[in-house]
PDB file of C-alpha atoms in Angstrom:
ATOM      1  CA  MET A 737     132.344  91.701  89.373  1.00  0.00           C
ATOM      2  CA  LEU A 738     129.517  93.433  91.213  1.00  0.00           C
ATOM      3  CA  TYR A 739     126.222  91.564  91.442  1.00  0.00           C
ATOM      4  CA  ILE A 740     123.033  93.594  91.846  1.00  0.00           C
ATOM      5  CA  PHE A 741     119.761  91.813  92.617  1.00  0.00           C
ATOM      6  CA  ILE A 742     116.533  93.824  92.322  1.00  0.00           C
ATOM      7  CA  ASP A 743     113.098  93.252  93.835  1.00  0.00           C
ATOM      8  CA  GLU A 744     109.913  95.311  93.980  1.00  0.00           C
ATOM      9  CA  SER A 745     106.867  95.395  96.264  1.00  0.00           C
ATOM     10  CA  GLY A 746     103.474  97.004  95.868  1.00  0.00           C
ATOM     11  CA  ASN A 747     101.326  97.175  92.760  1.00  0.00           C
ATOM     12  CA  PHE A 748     100.518  99.459  89.851  1.00  0.00           C
ATOM     13  CA  ASP A 749      96.987 100.119  91.034  1.00  0.00           C
ATOM     14  CA  PHE A 750      97.040 103.871  91.677  1.00  0.00           C
ATOM     15  CA  SER A 751      93.448 103.931  92.919  1.00  0.00           C
ATOM     16  CA  PRO A 752      92.617 104.081  96.658  1.00  0.00           C
ATOM     17  CA  SER A 753      92.294 100.287  96.657  1.00  0.00           C
ATOM     18  CA  GLY A 754      95.907  99.783  95.582  1.00  0.00           C
ATOM     19  CA  SER A 755      98.934  99.685  97.834  1.00  0.00           C
ATOM     20  CA  LYS A 756      99.934 103.041  99.296  1.00  0.00           C
ATOM     21  CA  TYR A 757     103.599 102.556  98.436  1.00  0.00           C
ATOM     22  CA  PHE A 758     105.720 100.969  95.734  1.00  0.00           C
ATOM     23  CA  THR A 759     109.236 100.011  96.794  1.00  0.00           C
ATOM     24  CA  VAL A 760     112.192  98.878  94.714  1.00  0.00           C
ATOM     25  CA  SER A 761     115.291  97.540  96.441  1.00  0.00           C
ATOM     26  CA  ALA A 762     118.686  96.520  95.118  1.00  0.00           C
ATOM     27  CA  LEU A 763     121.079  94.154  96.872  1.00  0.00           C
ATOM     28  CA  SER A 764     124.736  94.715  95.934  1.00  0.00           C
ATOM     29  CA  ILE A 765     127.268  91.996  96.650  1.00  0.00           C
ATOM     30  CA  VAL A 766     130.464  90.399  95.355  1.00  0.00           C
ATOM     31  CA  ARG A 767     131.344  86.729  95.396  1.00  0.00           C
ATOM     32  CA  PRO A 768     131.591  84.540  97.344  1.00  0.00           C
ATOM     33  CA  PHE A 769     128.060  84.574  98.786  1.00  0.00           C
ATOM     34  CA  PRO A 770     128.673  83.348 102.361  1.00  0.00           C
ATOM     35  CA  PHE A 771     125.053  82.911 103.436  1.00  0.00           C
ATOM     36  CA  ILE A 772     123.868  80.639 100.618  1.00  0.00           C
ATOM     37  CA  GLN A 773     124.881  77.362 102.231  1.00  0.00           C
ATOM     38  CA  SER A 774     123.135  78.338 105.462  1.00  0.00           C
ATOM     39  CA  LEU A 775     119.898  78.965 103.584  1.00  0.00           C
ATOM     40  CA  ILE A 776     120.213  75.715 101.634  1.00  0.00           C
ATOM     41  CA  ASP A 777     120.781  73.870 104.896  1.00  0.00           C
ATOM     42  CA  LEU A 778     117.758  75.608 106.426  1.00  0.00           C
ATOM     43  CA  LYS A 779     115.543  74.472 103.566  1.00  0.00           C
ATOM     44  CA  HIS A 780     116.789  70.914 103.948  1.00  0.00           C
ATOM     45  CA  ASP A 781     116.184  71.099 107.706  1.00  0.00           C
ATOM     46  CA  PHE A 782     112.566  71.989 106.982  1.00  0.00           C
ATOM     47  CA  TRP A 783     112.317  69.022 104.638  1.00  0.00           C
ATOM     48  CA  GLN A 784     113.667  66.679 107.289  1.00  0.00           C
ATOM     49  CA  SER A 785     111.074  67.963 109.759  1.00  0.00           C
ATOM     50  CA  GLY A 786     108.295  67.214 107.263  1.00  0.00           C
ATOM     51  CA  TYR A 787     107.720  70.800 106.115  1.00  0.00           C
ATOM     52  CA  GLU A 788     107.549  71.165 102.329  1.00  0.00           C
ATOM     53  CA  ILE A 789     109.183  74.336 101.030  1.00  0.00           C
ATOM     54  CA  GLU A 790     110.462  74.936  97.497  1.00  0.00           C
ATOM     55  CA  TYR A 791     112.111  78.305  97.981  1.00  0.00           C
ATOM     56  CA  PHE A 792     111.961  81.303 100.316  1.00  0.00           C
ATOM     57  CA  HIS A 793     109.356  83.983  99.580  1.00  0.00           C
ATOM     58  CA  ALA A 794     108.661  86.441 102.377  1.00  0.00           C
ATOM     59  CA  ALA A 795     105.066  87.301 101.473  1.00  0.00           C
ATOM     60  CA  VAL A 796     103.874  83.694 101.624  1.00  0.00           C
ATOM     61  CA  ASP A 797     106.268  82.013 104.062  1.00  0.00           C
ATOM     62  CA  SER A 798     105.025  81.275 107.565  1.00  0.00           C
ATOM     63  CA  TRP A 799     106.379  83.281 110.487  1.00  0.00           C
ATOM     64  CA  PRO A 800     108.533  80.387 111.768  1.00  0.00           C
ATOM     65  CA  VAL A 801     110.196  80.258 108.346  1.00  0.00           C
ATOM     66  CA  ARG A 802     110.590  84.032 108.159  1.00  0.00           C
ATOM     67  CA  ASN A 803     112.124  84.202 111.613  1.00  0.00           C
ATOM     68  CA  GLN A 804     114.808  81.657 110.762  1.00  0.00           C
ATOM     69  CA  VAL A 805     115.609  83.273 107.417  1.00  0.00           C
ATOM     70  CA  PHE A 806     115.992  86.667 109.096  1.00  0.00           C
ATOM     71  CA  ASP A 807     118.206  85.094 111.755  1.00  0.00           C
ATOM     72  CA  ILE A 808     120.579  84.000 108.969  1.00  0.00           C
ATOM     73  CA  LEU A 809     120.441  87.391 107.248  1.00  0.00           C
ATOM     74  CA  LYS A 810     121.164  89.196 110.525  1.00  0.00           C
ATOM     75  CA  SER A 811     124.392  87.246 110.899  1.00  0.00           C
ATOM     76  CA  HIS A 812     125.582  88.295 107.417  1.00  0.00           C
ATOM     77  CA  VAL A 813     124.461  91.931 107.078  1.00  0.00           C
ATOM     78  CA  GLY A 814     128.055  93.059 106.631  1.00  0.00           C
ATOM     79  CA  CYS A 815     128.411  91.017 103.445  1.00  0.00           C
ATOM     80  CA  PHE A 816     126.052  93.067 101.281  1.00  0.00           C
ATOM     81  CA  LYS A 817     124.343  96.424 101.063  1.00  0.00           C
ATOM     82  CA  ILE A 818     120.822  97.493 100.206  1.00  0.00           C
ATOM     83  CA  ASP A 819     119.642 100.589  98.366  1.00  0.00           C
ATOM     84  CA  SER A 820     115.903 101.116  98.395  1.00  0.00           C
ATOM     85  CA  LEU A 821     113.600 103.540  96.620  1.00  0.00           C
ATOM     86  CA  ILE A 822     110.299 104.449  98.282  1.00  0.00           C
ATOM     87  CA  ILE A 823     107.479 105.774  96.076  1.00  0.00           C
ATOM     88  CA  GLU A 824     104.292 107.099  97.670  1.00  0.00           C
ATOM     89  CA  LYS A 825     102.001 106.342  94.764  1.00  0.00           C
ATOM     90  CA  ARG A 826      99.384 109.065  95.299  1.00  0.00           C
ATOM     91  CA  LYS A 827     102.096 111.691  94.794  1.00  0.00           C
ATOM     92  CA  THR A 828     103.252 110.199  91.498  1.00  0.00           C
ATOM     93  CA  HIS A 829     102.671 112.412  88.470  1.00  0.00           C
ATOM     94  CA  PRO A 830      99.646 111.224  86.418  1.00  0.00           C
ATOM     95  CA  ALA A 831     101.851 110.846  83.334  1.00  0.00           C
ATOM     96  CA  LEU A 832     103.971 108.267  85.154  1.00  0.00           C
ATOM     97  CA  GLN A 833     100.928 106.501  86.540  1.00  0.00           C
ATOM     98  CA  LYS A 834      99.704 105.888  83.004  1.00  0.00           C
ATOM     99  CA  ASP A 835     103.043 104.999  81.413  1.00  0.00           C
ATOM    100  CA  LYS A 836     104.949 102.143  83.049  1.00  0.00           C
ATOM    101  CA  SER A 837     107.904 102.611  80.739  1.00  0.00           C
ATOM    102  CA  ARG A 838     108.423 106.215  81.879  1.00  0.00           C
ATOM    103  CA  PHE A 839     107.757 105.236  85.489  1.00  0.00           C
ATOM    104  CA  TYR A 840     110.468 102.568  85.437  1.00  0.00           C
ATOM    105  CA  ARG A 841     112.882 104.794  83.516  1.00  0.00           C
ATOM    106  CA  LYS A 842     112.644 107.533  86.134  1.00  0.00           C
ATOM    107  CA  MET A 843     112.564 105.375  89.229  1.00  0.00           C
ATOM    108  CA  MET A 844     115.249 102.934  88.114  1.00  0.00           C
ATOM    109  CA  GLY A 845     117.425 105.895  87.199  1.00  0.00           C
ATOM    110  CA  ILE A 846     117.165 107.269  90.718  1.00  0.00           C
ATOM    111  CA  LEU A 847     117.774 103.857  92.280  1.00  0.00           C
ATOM    112  CA  MET A 848     120.796 103.028  90.127  1.00  0.00           C
ATOM    113  CA  ASP A 849     122.319 106.398  90.943  1.00  0.00           C
ATOM    114  CA  TYR A 850     122.292 105.416  94.616  1.00  0.00           C
ATOM    115  CA  VAL A 851     123.502 101.879  93.914  1.00  0.00           C
ATOM    116  CA  LEU A 852     126.441 102.849  91.715  1.00  0.00           C
ATOM    117  CA  ARG A 853     127.432 106.046  93.497  1.00  0.00           C
ATOM    118  CA  GLY A 854     130.759 105.689  95.224  1.00  0.00           C
ATOM    119  CA  GLN A 855     131.420 102.095  94.161  1.00  0.00           C
ATOM    120  CA  SER A 856     135.122 101.794  94.857  1.00  0.00           C
ATOM    121  CA  PRO A 857     136.974 100.525  93.043  1.00  0.00           C
ATOM    122  CA  PRO A 858     134.800 100.733  89.929  1.00  0.00           C
ATOM    123  CA  TYR A 859     134.012  97.177  88.931  1.00  0.00           C
ATOM    124  CA  PRO A 860     135.004  96.022  85.431  1.00  0.00           C
ATOM    125  CA  LYS A 861     131.593  94.425  85.067  1.00  0.00           C
ATOM    126  CA  VAL A 862     128.177  94.706  86.694  1.00  0.00           C
ATOM    127  CA  LEU A 863     125.599  91.928  86.533  1.00  0.00           C
ATOM    128  CA  ILE A 864     122.006  92.933  87.287  1.00  0.00           C
ATOM    129  CA  ILE A 865     119.431  90.236  88.025  1.00  0.00           C
ATOM    130  CA  THR A 866     115.693  90.721  88.462  1.00  0.00           C
ATOM    131  CA  ASP A 867     112.956  88.229  89.206  1.00  0.00           C
ATOM    132  CA  SER A 868     111.419  87.138  85.919  1.00  0.00           C
ATOM    133  CA  ILE A 869     107.950  86.276  87.240  1.00  0.00           C
ATOM    134  CA  PRO A 870     106.586  89.661  88.397  1.00  0.00           C
ATOM    135  CA  VAL A 871     108.191  91.501  85.485  1.00  0.00           C
ATOM    136  CA  GLN A 872     107.065  89.310  82.612  1.00  0.00           C
ATOM    137  CA  GLN A 873     104.726  92.017  81.357  1.00  0.00           C
ATOM    138  CA  ASN A 874     107.225  94.779  82.155  1.00  0.00           C
ATOM    139  CA  ARG A 875     110.478  93.101  81.097  1.00  0.00           C
ATOM    140  CA  LYS A 876     111.074  95.439  78.168  1.00  0.00           C
ATOM    141  CA  ASN A 877     110.322  98.468  80.334  1.00  0.00           C
ATOM    142  CA  ILE A 878     112.678  97.369  83.085  1.00  0.00           C
ATOM    143  CA  SER A 879     115.478  96.337  80.711  1.00  0.00           C
ATOM    144  CA  LYS A 880     115.222  99.593  78.798  1.00  0.00           C
ATOM    145  CA  ALA A 881     115.219 101.629  81.998  1.00  0.00           C
ATOM    146  CA  LEU A 882     118.286  99.844  83.348  1.00  0.00           C
ATOM    147  CA  LYS A 883     120.193 100.060  80.069  1.00  0.00           C
ATOM    148  CA  LEU A 884     119.506 103.774  79.713  1.00  0.00           C
ATOM    149  CA  ASN A 885     120.902 104.430  83.153  1.00  0.00           C
ATOM    150  CA  LEU A 886     123.841 102.034  82.952  1.00  0.00           C
ATOM    151  CA  ALA A 887     125.176 102.984  79.533  1.00  0.00           C
ATOM    152  CA  GLU A 888     126.654 106.322  80.586  1.00  0.00           C
ATOM    153  CA  TRP A 889     128.068 104.877  83.810  1.00  0.00           C
ATOM    154  CA  ALA A 890     129.697 101.983  81.936  1.00  0.00           C
ATOM    155  CA  ILE A 891     131.403 104.337  79.469  1.00  0.00           C
ATOM    156  CA  LEU A 892     132.563 106.659  82.234  1.00  0.00           C
ATOM    157  CA  HIS A 893     134.138 103.833  84.245  1.00  0.00           C
ATOM    158  CA  ASN A 894     135.293 101.692  81.315  1.00  0.00           C
ATOM    159  CA  SER A 895     132.983  98.980  82.551  1.00  0.00           C
ATOM    160  CA  SER A 896     130.415  96.599  81.062  1.00  0.00           C
ATOM    161  CA  TYR A 897     127.165  95.071  82.243  1.00  0.00           C
ATOM    162  CA  ASP A 898     124.651  92.317  81.654  1.00  0.00           C
ATOM    163  CA  ILE A 899     120.989  92.155  82.680  1.00  0.00           C
ATOM    164  CA  PHE A 900     119.337  88.824  83.462  1.00  0.00           C
ATOM    165  CA  HIS A 901     115.709  88.062  84.317  1.00  0.00           C
ATOM    166  CA  LEU A 902     115.631  84.837  86.346  1.00  0.00           C
ATOM    167  CA  SER A 903     113.063  83.013  88.415  1.00  0.00           C
ATOM    168  CA  ALA A 904     113.554  83.715  92.109  1.00  0.00           C
ATOM    169  CA  LYS A 905     113.073  79.991  92.662  1.00  0.00           C
ATOM    170  CA  SER A 906     116.448  79.413  91.017  1.00  0.00           C
ATOM    171  CA  GLU A 907     118.479  82.143  92.724  1.00  0.00           C
ATOM    172  CA  ILE A 908     118.859  82.525  96.491  1.00  0.00           C
ATOM    173  CA  ASN A 909     120.107  86.119  96.254  1.00  0.00           C
ATOM    174  CA  LEU A 910     116.771  87.075  94.674  1.00  0.00           C
ATOM    175  CA  GLN A 911     115.065  85.399  97.607  1.00  0.00           C
ATOM    176  CA  ILE A 912     117.216  87.429  99.995  1.00  0.00           C
ATOM    177  CA  VAL A 913     116.444  90.784  98.392  1.00  0.00           C
ATOM    178  CA  ASP A 914     112.775  89.748  98.347  1.00  0.00           C
ATOM    179  CA  TYR A 915     112.933  89.257 102.114  1.00  0.00           C
ATOM    180  CA  ILE A 916     114.659  92.553 102.788  1.00  0.00           C
ATOM    181  CA  ASN A 917     112.443  94.511 100.411  1.00  0.00           C
ATOM    182  CA  TRP A 918     109.423  92.894 102.096  1.00  0.00           C
ATOM    183  CA  ALA A 919     110.638  94.191 105.481  1.00  0.00           C
ATOM    184  CA  ILE A 920     111.158  97.691 104.060  1.00  0.00           C
ATOM    185  CA  PHE A 921     107.748  97.649 102.347  1.00  0.00           C
ATOM    186  CA  ARG A 922     105.988  96.598 105.572  1.00  0.00           C
ATOM    187  CA  LYS A 923     107.671  99.438 107.422  1.00  0.00           C
ATOM    188  CA  TRP A 924     106.245 102.008 105.011  1.00  0.00           C
ATOM    189  CA  GLU A 925     102.943 100.364 104.107  1.00  0.00           C
ATOM    190  CA  GLN A 926     101.889  99.061 107.535  1.00  0.00           C
ATOM    191  CA  GLY A 927     104.202 100.734 110.029  1.00  0.00           C
ATOM    192  CA  ASP A 928     105.599  97.308 111.011  1.00  0.00           C
ATOM    193  CA  THR A 929     109.320  97.682 111.756  1.00  0.00           C
ATOM    194  CA  SER A 930     109.855  94.369 113.556  1.00  0.00           C
ATOM    195  CA  LYS A 931     111.913  92.728 110.795  1.00  0.00           C
ATOM    196  CA  TYR A 932     113.180  95.993 109.334  1.00  0.00           C
ATOM    197  CA  LEU A 933     115.056  96.745 112.544  1.00  0.00           C
ATOM    198  CA  GLU A 934     116.798  93.368 112.352  1.00  0.00           C
ATOM    199  CA  ILE A 935     118.391  94.131 108.971  1.00  0.00           C
ATOM    200  CA  ARG A 936     118.582  97.940 109.093  1.00  0.00           C
ATOM    201  CA  SER A 937     122.374  97.988 109.351  1.00  0.00           C
ATOM    202  CA  CYS A 938     122.731  96.638 105.798  1.00  0.00           C
ATOM    203  CA  ILE A 939     120.683  99.508 104.310  1.00  0.00           C
ATOM    204  CA  ASN A 940     122.975 101.931 102.516  1.00  0.00           C
ATOM    205  CA  SER A 941     120.207 104.237 101.293  1.00  0.00           C
ATOM    206  CA  GLU A 942     116.437 104.420 101.707  1.00  0.00           C
ATOM    207  CA  PHE A 943     115.208 107.283  99.585  1.00  0.00           C
ATOM    208  CA  ASP A 944     111.641 108.553  99.833  1.00  0.00           C
ATOM    209  CA  VAL A 945     111.234 110.078  96.368  1.00  0.00           C
ATOM    210  CA  PHE A 946     108.372 112.385  97.346  1.00  0.00           C
ATOM    211  CA  HIS A 947     109.429 113.200 100.910  1.00  0.00           C
ATOM    212  CA  LYS A 948     108.747 116.904 100.422  1.00  0.00           C
ATOM    213  CA  GLY A 949     105.711 116.436  98.220  1.00  0.00           C
ATOM    214  CA  PRO A 950     105.123 115.652  94.543  1.00  0.00           C
ATOM    215  CA  ARG A 951     108.013 116.343  92.168  1.00  0.00           C
ATOM    216  CA  ASN A 952     108.260 116.721  88.429  1.00  0.00           C
ATOM    217  CA  TYR A 953     109.545 113.191  87.761  1.00  0.00           C
ATOM    218  CA  TYR A 954     107.910 112.829  84.336  1.00  0.00           C
TER     219      TYR A 954
END
């Protein structure tokens, strides 16, 4: 079975005060997950040193925490791959800016094409997991977008799929893709490549949707 964990960064504020970019990244991996015990041990090490941490979340963790998490990820980059979609929001068609359902349908379609392309051998089942907290208001949009793009692939490859929306607090792989997507987002949004360069070798694709200007994705 192929596991795909999805995380997003940026916001849906398309005004000048919003984020410049919106990124969506997918982590693809098969069991076993060799880095999980190392991250559990790291969390317990923090507890023993008197530092309270519930789970790993790149945007709010301190730099000492981030550095140690990235050290673990660096040692396991060959165990998973990342496909990331980069959306420069100001170039997004106004119709997609106003309609989240259409936005997700288009962008998830592009992302899943990169994720599933060339999967060999085709897996009999794909399990897609997203973080439930940031998508509570968009759960139907995201589920619909994923189903629309997976249905044809599943028929073609005689495969099946499930889609789960789980709290990142309960799933370390969601915390990992959060960290990697955070590094990719900082590269594009702030020009900070310090952590991106540490995990770059696990990136299978990093597609700037509007690299050559606005396109008719609507």
